[in-house]
Amino acid sequence: MAYQFDFGSILPHWKLLLDGVVLTTELAAVGAVAGVGLGILGAWARSSRIPVISQIVAVYVELIRNTPFLVQLFFIFFGLPALGVKLSEFQAAALAMVINLGAYSTEIVRAGIQAIPQGQIEAAQSLAMNRVQIFRYIVIRPALKKIWPALSSQVVIVMLGSSVCSQIAAEELTFAANYIQGMNFRAFEVYFVTTGMYLVMSIVLRQILKIFGNFLFERRHHA
Amino acid sequence: MPEFTLWDIVYNLLLAARWTVLLSLVAFVMGGFVALVLLLVRTAGNPWAMRLVRGYVELFQGTPLLMQLFILFFGLPLIGIDVSPWIAAMLGLTLFTSAFLTEIWRGCVESVNKGQWEASATLGMNFTQQMRYIILPQALRIAVAPTVGFSVQVVKGTAVTSIIGFVELTKAGTMITNATYAPFTVYGCVAVLYFVICYPLSLYARRLEGKLHNVSR
Amino acid sequence: MSLVELHAIHKSFGAVQVLKGIDLKIDEGQVIALIGRSGSGKSTLLRTINGLETIDDGTIMVAGKKVGDHDTDLLDLRLNVGMVFQQFNLFPHYTALENVMLSPQVVKKQSKAEARAIAEEMLTKVGLADKMTHYPDQLSGGQQQRVAIARALAMKPRVLLCDEVTSALDPELVNEVLAVVRQLAEEGMTLVMVTHEMRFAREVCDTLVFMHHGRIHEKGAPEAVFANPKTPELANFVGGLAG
């Protein structure tokens, strides 16, 4: 007998899915803002003249980029309590995302900084700017502008990656899907719909990042 | 209850890591093959085929790997194909890999100078000949570094298959944790093992990239 | 006491010795051109005066203060010494006005109104009053270079270094930049320039410094240097220009 698809059986649970979307969005927002912020700090520290600082950042970046997000998540949620650090599911998920995106964006932002012509920095030096001023006024905005597309892609990847946070029972979209299929036994339908929701979310997120980038880097004409 | 030494933990993880490596290899090779076919379809210029391939790529890049695995794992039985976690994991990662490699390689093909297409066309070559003798050899040189770099993503992607019950490194970590109640040590070891697999690939990719830049300069 | 005093400056890049003991004094109001073949060390010398190149040995005194290698020393130095580059190096994400206002605001902590007044004054001085809200890529090379000059002047430096400021320009744009430099010289600005524009150097400068193989080979008033070169190297250089 052929399988009868029953997408209608999901409808009663729409509220759960919506809650999941909200939590996934929250995770993505926290991850994106703090992760990119961490990446900018990391890129700055990576160019530090103090070798130890630069090396610590390099180790952090390599450790994170060469291990799976899921393992990082488990380590933070299940492993850290051994050190007395007990985090809620949401806190652990958010922290894992920030640390993960932080490492990737450190590398991405660093590439952007390295692409700034040396002449820009020399010109700023000749105007008596110090290192912090040069970074803040001369380097960071053109650098971010250059790598904004790569950074946006990484943010989307991290948002999609948050789906494994269901494994520590963070109640995001995938968790909601798992929960619903446990009630109505319509696994395929539930995951199919959820996948569609993720697709929409990634398209929307990409658009938001694009608009935000345009706003950030647009030329403002002062009167 | 037996006492687990650190070596017991590492030894059992190492056994499971073989599956991580095997799954990565299979997914990478099969995914690469699928990607090559998709790339040719896309480059050949039929607008509908192009759109289809682009949709395929965007679908896999725009949804979580975990969802892709769930759909295969729960969906295939509905059309009468019973899949083990291993088959679902293999299929899922192959599709995932193929989408990303298609996109990476497309960029490489497009970065070959337009003049190369035109020059080879004026020599009377058809599409297959142009690809085979002119474009692919050049694109290949550019593609090696990002392809090796992406292999790291494939290895890390295999961790997600633990969620559909495929016993590889991460799943073994969870199982051992449940037996030892030592998550800090176990997941620490799991992370180290992934690092041991991935870091050489990352280093190699970076070396290749550096070499390429020096050559083209 | 001179405004800038260089004493026994040595500088190597790896095994290559670029500056082999330079002594040079620059007085207030002096207009100096550094001339010589490419590779003679003249650009490097100019860059050491602004601390863009560290020196291996020797001392640099600016306005009576020895320049050490601390960051704060360099900032002090650069408040007195402005610089204009061959490649303009305008900040692409700021308008002409913002390029000029930036440093007075963030380094000298001037109010926005103050910085703006100075920036407008300087841009007007270089003939760009109508281009203030343009971005660098909306300006010609000559205009960009004039903005760069205005940007350096807005910091009120006591000496301005010009590193081949017309070398990157299309020939028809050279004169508008030279006219600005000439005007500065006439107003009594202390200038040190590396230039290949020999006629300009001859007309505008009061001192020519001929560099050869990392040393100051000859130095003097333009007429003397051009008419009576004392060394065969200079004679050769001057002769090569004529030919």
XYZ file of C-alpha atoms in Angstrom, chain A residues 40-145:
106
model
C 36.893 41.682 14.696
C 38.597 41.552 18.093
C 40.341 38.347 17.093
C 41.572 39.798 13.824
C 42.881 42.819 15.712
C 44.610 40.619 18.290
C 45.985 38.397 15.543
C 47.920 41.385 14.209
C 49.213 42.209 17.672
C 52.895 42.935 18.017
C 52.980 40.790 21.128
C 53.648 37.283 19.763
C 51.874 35.438 22.593
C 48.556 37.177 21.938
C 48.735 36.554 18.228
C 49.618 32.890 18.820
C 46.793 32.314 21.289
C 44.312 33.638 18.744
C 45.848 31.457 16.029
C 45.457 28.346 18.208
C 41.839 29.252 18.993
C 41.046 29.717 15.317
C 42.644 26.432 14.258
C 41.073 24.440 17.094
C 37.591 25.613 16.216
C 37.919 25.411 12.455
C 39.226 21.868 12.583
C 36.629 20.301 14.883
C 32.886 19.797 14.318
C 30.427 22.286 15.757
C 28.464 19.424 17.321
C 31.507 18.302 19.308
C 32.173 21.879 20.414
C 28.583 22.074 21.568
C 28.792 18.800 23.501
C 32.055 19.840 25.059
C 30.573 23.106 26.258
C 27.265 21.668 27.453
C 28.337 18.292 28.854
C 32.043 18.832 29.434
C 32.325 22.266 31.018
C 30.229 21.414 34.119
C 33.241 19.303 35.133
C 35.037 22.622 35.521
C 32.125 24.066 37.421
C 30.703 25.965 34.439
C 27.061 25.020 34.228
C 25.125 26.587 31.383
C 21.500 26.378 30.353
C 20.718 24.788 26.980
C 20.215 28.182 25.378
C 23.359 29.635 26.928
C 25.446 26.661 25.827
C 24.041 26.790 22.290
C 24.563 30.538 22.020
C 28.078 30.328 23.443
C 29.022 27.535 21.046
C 27.747 29.555 18.101
C 29.599 32.688 19.180
C 32.849 30.793 19.663
C 32.426 28.980 16.354
C 31.553 32.029 14.284
C 34.186 34.033 16.142
C 36.922 31.748 14.851
C 35.730 31.804 11.253
C 35.158 35.532 11.223
C 38.585 36.133 12.741
C 40.079 34.542 9.646
C 37.696 36.286 7.267
C 38.171 39.730 8.812
C 41.921 39.192 8.921
C 41.946 38.535 5.193
C 40.049 41.790 4.715
C 42.548 43.692 6.835
C 45.464 42.229 4.944
C 43.908 43.413 1.704
C 44.083 47.051 2.839
C 46.910 48.694 0.886
C 49.955 49.565 2.977
C 49.736 53.124 1.647
C 46.469 53.646 3.549
C 48.173 52.803 6.802
C 51.231 54.919 6.020
C 49.029 57.881 5.150
C 47.227 57.527 8.468
C 50.542 57.207 10.300
C 51.820 60.338 8.633
C 48.736 62.103 9.995
C 49.888 61.142 13.503
C 47.157 58.589 14.131
C 47.937 55.860 16.627
C 47.281 52.149 16.078
C 43.815 52.158 17.566
C 42.762 55.198 15.558
C 44.129 53.705 12.357
C 42.242 50.459 12.944
C 39.019 52.207 13.831
C 38.909 54.958 11.229
C 40.991 53.716 8.317
C 41.186 49.937 8.305
C 38.072 48.295 9.642
C 35.322 49.750 7.467
C 36.938 49.119 4.064
C 38.103 45.716 5.327
C 34.593 44.713 6.400
C 33.162 46.020 3.162
